[in-house]
mmCIF file of C-alpha atoms in Angstrom:
data_model
loop_
_atom_site.group_PDB
_atom_site.id
_atom_site.type_symbol
_atom_site.label_atom_id
_atom_site.label_comp_id
_atom_site.label_asym_id
_atom_site.label_seq_id
_atom_site.Cartn_x
_atom_site.Cartn_y
_atom_site.Cartn_z
ATOM 1 C CA UNK A 1135 -12.634 70.101 38.058
ATOM 2 C CA UNK A 1136 -11.536 68.232 41.318
ATOM 3 C CA UNK A 1137 -14.082 67.115 43.425
ATOM 4 C CA UNK A 1138 -12.353 69.063 46.424
ATOM 5 C CA UNK A 1139 -12.864 72.321 44.189
ATOM 6 C CA UNK A 1140 -16.431 71.472 43.447
ATOM 7 C CA UNK A 1141 -17.027 70.616 47.486
ATOM 8 C CA UNK A 1142 -15.243 74.310 47.944
ATOM 9 C CA UNK A 1143 -18.097 76.136 45.882
ATOM 10 C CA UNK A 1144 -20.684 73.963 47.216
ATOM 11 C CA UNK A 1145 -19.426 74.901 50.820
ATOM 12 C CA UNK A 1146 -19.665 78.677 49.953
ATOM 13 C CA UNK A 1147 -23.068 78.208 48.501
ATOM 14 C CA UNK A 1148 -24.698 76.369 51.542
ATOM 15 C CA UNK A 1149 -22.832 79.095 53.840
ATOM 16 C CA UNK A 1150 -24.726 81.930 51.821
ATOM 17 C CA UNK A 1151 -28.176 79.972 51.510
ATOM 18 C CA UNK A 1152 -27.315 79.158 55.325
ATOM 19 C CA UNK A 1153 -28.196 75.513 54.980
ATOM 20 C CA UNK A 1154 -26.711 73.910 57.972
ATOM 21 C CA UNK A 1155 -27.486 70.134 56.973
ATOM 22 C CA UNK A 1156 -25.877 70.662 53.625
ATOM 23 C CA UNK A 1157 -22.621 72.883 55.393
ATOM 24 C CA UNK A 1158 -22.080 69.995 57.865
ATOM 25 C CA UNK A 1159 -22.213 67.142 55.231
ATOM 26 C CA UNK A 1160 -20.001 68.998 52.728
ATOM 27 C CA UNK A 1161 -17.520 70.091 55.491
ATOM 28 C CA UNK A 1162 -17.299 66.112 56.532
ATOM 29 C CA UNK A 1163 -16.422 65.485 52.527
ATOM 30 C CA UNK A 1164 -13.941 68.098 52.361
ATOM 31 C CA UNK A 1165 -12.256 66.344 55.700
ATOM 32 C CA UNK A 1166 -11.916 63.140 54.273
ATOM 33 C CA UNK A 1167 -10.161 64.129 51.109
ATOM 34 C CA UNK A 1168 -8.123 66.784 53.069
ATOM 35 C CA UNK A 1169 -7.140 63.297 55.172
ATOM 36 C CA UNK A 1170 -6.686 61.141 52.528
ATOM 37 C CA UNK A 1171 -4.228 63.609 50.584
ATOM 38 C CA UNK A 1172 -2.470 64.202 53.816
ATOM 39 C CA UNK A 1173 -2.066 60.466 54.617
ATOM 40 C CA UNK A 1174 1.313 58.584 54.198
ATOM 41 C CA UNK A 1175 2.289 57.357 50.931
ATOM 42 C CA UNK A 1176 -0.324 59.778 49.291
ATOM 43 C CA UNK A 1177 0.560 61.527 45.959
ATOM 44 C CA UNK A 1178 1.615 65.076 45.672
ATOM 45 C CA UNK A 1179 -1.302 65.936 43.053
ATOM 46 C CA UNK A 1180 -4.652 65.287 45.139
ATOM 47 C CA UNK A 1181 -6.673 62.535 44.680
ATOM 48 C CA UNK A 1182 -7.275 60.247 41.972
ATOM 49 C CA UNK A 1183 -10.787 60.436 40.527
ATOM 50 C CA UNK A 1184 -11.008 56.508 41.787
ATOM 51 C CA UNK A 1185 -9.896 57.632 45.103
ATOM 52 C CA UNK A 1186 -12.394 60.368 45.410
ATOM 53 C CA UNK A 1187 -15.373 58.128 44.254
ATOM 54 C CA UNK A 1188 -14.276 55.518 46.830
ATOM 55 C CA UNK A 1189 -14.250 57.916 49.288
ATOM 56 C CA UNK A 1190 -17.710 59.297 48.520
ATOM 57 C CA UNK A 1191 -19.145 55.693 48.489
ATOM 58 C CA UNK A 1192 -17.511 55.120 52.095
ATOM 59 C CA UNK A 1193 -19.071 58.293 53.100
ATOM 60 C CA UNK A 1194 -22.552 57.280 51.410
ATOM 61 C CA UNK A 1195 -22.149 53.546 53.143
ATOM 62 C CA UNK A 1196 -21.465 55.156 56.548
ATOM 63 C CA UNK A 1197 -24.887 57.235 55.991
ATOM 64 C CA UNK A 1198 -26.886 54.384 55.043
ATOM 65 C CA UNK A 1199 -25.760 52.061 58.068
ATOM 66 C CA UNK A 1200 -26.357 54.747 60.454
ATOM 67 C CA UNK A 1201 -29.700 55.420 59.203
ATOM 68 C CA UNK A 1202 -30.815 51.959 59.417
ATOM 69 C CA UNK A 1203 -29.479 51.665 62.858
ATOM 70 C CA UNK A 1204 -31.624 54.576 63.635
ATOM 71 C CA UNK A 1205 -34.388 53.184 62.017
ATOM 72 C CA UNK A 1206 -34.215 50.370 64.482
ATOM 73 C CA UNK A 1207 -34.108 52.326 67.417
ATOM 74 C CA UNK A 1208 -36.896 54.003 66.633
ATOM 75 C CA UNK A 1209 -34.941 57.356 66.645
ATOM 76 C CA UNK A 1210 -36.718 59.201 63.446
ATOM 77 C CA UNK A 1211 -35.105 62.328 63.891
ATOM 78 C CA UNK A 1212 -31.576 61.402 63.800
ATOM 79 C CA UNK A 1213 -32.333 58.751 60.915
ATOM 80 C CA UNK A 1214 -33.808 61.963 58.991
ATOM 81 C CA UNK A 1215 -30.611 63.447 59.188
ATOM 82 C CA UNK A 1216 -28.631 60.695 57.935
ATOM 83 C CA UNK A 1217 -31.101 60.197 54.814
ATOM 84 C CA UNK A 1218 -30.630 64.210 54.141
ATOM 85 C CA UNK A 1219 -26.830 63.710 54.563
ATOM 86 C CA UNK A 1220 -26.898 60.553 52.168
ATOM 87 C CA UNK A 1221 -28.649 62.563 49.659
ATOM 88 C CA UNK A 1222 -26.417 65.383 49.518
ATOM 89 C CA UNK A 1223 -23.432 62.761 49.021
ATOM 90 C CA UNK A 1224 -25.248 61.292 46.416
ATOM 91 C CA UNK A 1225 -25.315 64.339 44.679
ATOM 92 C CA UNK A 1226 -21.517 63.746 43.771
ATOM 93 C CA UNK A 1227 -21.661 60.176 43.223
ATOM 94 C CA UNK A 1228 -22.236 58.663 39.645
ATOM 95 C CA UNK A 1229 -25.532 57.659 38.525
ATOM 96 C CA UNK A 1230 -26.533 54.370 39.984
ATOM 97 C CA UNK A 1231 -27.571 51.095 37.592
ATOM 98 C CA UNK A 1232 -31.316 50.644 37.547
ATOM 99 C CA UNK A 1233 -32.043 46.814 38.624
ATOM 100 C CA UNK A 1234 -32.597 46.072 34.856
ATOM 101 C CA UNK A 1235 -29.202 47.091 33.797
ATOM 102 C CA UNK A 1236 -27.514 45.724 36.751
ATOM 103 C CA UNK A 1237 -29.006 41.967 36.202
ATOM 104 C CA UNK A 1238 -27.904 42.720 32.592
ATOM 105 C CA UNK A 1239 -24.392 43.608 33.148
ATOM 106 C CA UNK A 1240 -24.053 41.231 36.022
ATOM 107 C CA UNK A 1241 -25.660 38.258 33.370
ATOM 108 C CA UNK A 1242 -22.757 39.428 30.841
ATOM 109 C CA UNK A 1243 -19.931 39.251 33.538
ATOM 110 C CA UNK A 1244 -21.272 35.764 34.776
ATOM 111 C CA UNK A 1245 -20.785 34.286 31.120
ATOM 112 C CA UNK A 1246 -17.662 36.116 30.700
ATOM 113 C CA UNK A 1247 -16.324 34.647 33.700
ATOM 114 C CA UNK A 1248 -17.900 31.203 33.144
ATOM 115 C CA UNK A 1249 -19.326 30.862 36.661
ATOM 116 C CA UNK A 1250 -21.677 27.505 36.869
ATOM 117 C CA UNK A 1251 -23.140 28.291 40.365
ATOM 118 C CA UNK A 1252 -23.196 29.909 43.639
ATOM 119 C CA UNK A 1253 -19.789 28.150 44.532
ATOM 120 C CA UNK A 1254 -18.429 30.799 41.878
ATOM 121 C CA UNK A 1255 -19.555 33.996 43.829
ATOM 122 C CA UNK A 1256 -16.382 35.268 44.946
ATOM 123 C CA UNK A 1257 -14.695 35.024 41.479
ATOM 124 C CA UNK A 1258 -17.433 36.875 39.764
ATOM 125 C CA UNK A 1259 -17.749 39.428 42.658
ATOM 126 C CA UNK A 1260 -14.526 40.555 42.342
ATOM 127 C CA UNK A 1261 -14.633 41.103 38.463
ATOM 128 C CA UNK A 1262 -18.260 43.138 39.210
ATOM 129 C CA UNK A 1263 -17.356 45.204 41.850
ATOM 130 C CA UNK A 1264 -14.232 46.103 39.817
ATOM 131 C CA UNK A 1265 -16.644 47.141 36.625
ATOM 132 C CA UNK A 1266 -19.322 48.488 38.367
ATOM 133 C CA UNK A 1267 -17.302 50.624 40.801
ATOM 134 C CA UNK A 1268 -19.603 53.701 41.813
ATOM 135 C CA UNK A 1269 -22.239 52.878 39.731
ATOM 136 C CA UNK A 1270 -23.891 50.236 41.989
ATOM 137 C CA UNK A 1271 -23.130 49.331 45.981
ATOM 138 C CA UNK A 1272 -21.625 46.384 46.875
ATOM 139 C CA UNK A 1273 -24.357 44.790 48.688
ATOM 140 C CA UNK A 1274 -26.439 45.312 46.001
ATOM 141 C CA UNK A 1275 -24.241 43.136 43.299
ATOM 142 C CA UNK A 1276 -23.757 40.741 45.870
ATOM 143 C CA UNK A 1277 -27.734 40.317 46.640
ATOM 144 C CA UNK A 1278 -28.464 40.206 42.833
ATOM 145 C CA UNK A 1279 -25.348 38.028 42.222
ATOM 146 C CA UNK A 1280 -26.357 35.592 44.824
ATOM 147 C CA UNK A 1281 -29.968 35.583 42.756
ATOM 148 C CA UNK A 1282 -28.539 35.002 39.538
ATOM 149 C CA UNK A 1283 -26.017 32.598 40.660
ATOM 150 C CA UNK A 1284 -28.805 30.412 42.362
ATOM 151 C CA UNK A 1285 -30.779 30.534 39.120
ATOM 152 C CA UNK A 1286 -29.001 28.216 36.582
ATOM 153 C CA UNK A 1287 -31.026 29.161 33.725
ATOM 154 C CA UNK A 1288 -28.893 32.395 32.552
#
């Protein structure tokens, strides 16, 4: 089942349950899907799974960033709302890698690419971002890679 169909079904359930936060979040996702489908150059058959995943990751990142800003400004009510929306969006994302699994996968990528140190971060990051898309946030990948490449005892 395509993401759009899943979201439509979830919207109906949220309406019946009178869950305003879920309903608002799901409508936001559906709106983004429809915009992507009608964008210039979009294929007629709907979004590809990779495009759906990218869209969900972008929505999740927006909620994380907004929650962080609200936290800095001591606006806990708005922060809680963003975190609640983030939790709903994450239900539709693939399972994120644990810290240990992420480190293990990144060590294999570093060895395969032949990276020697921090100067190779860009080369490794390109491969890692492609292979781990949807399984780990880009910032998290970058942070762990920076740490691993600064420690030369791989």
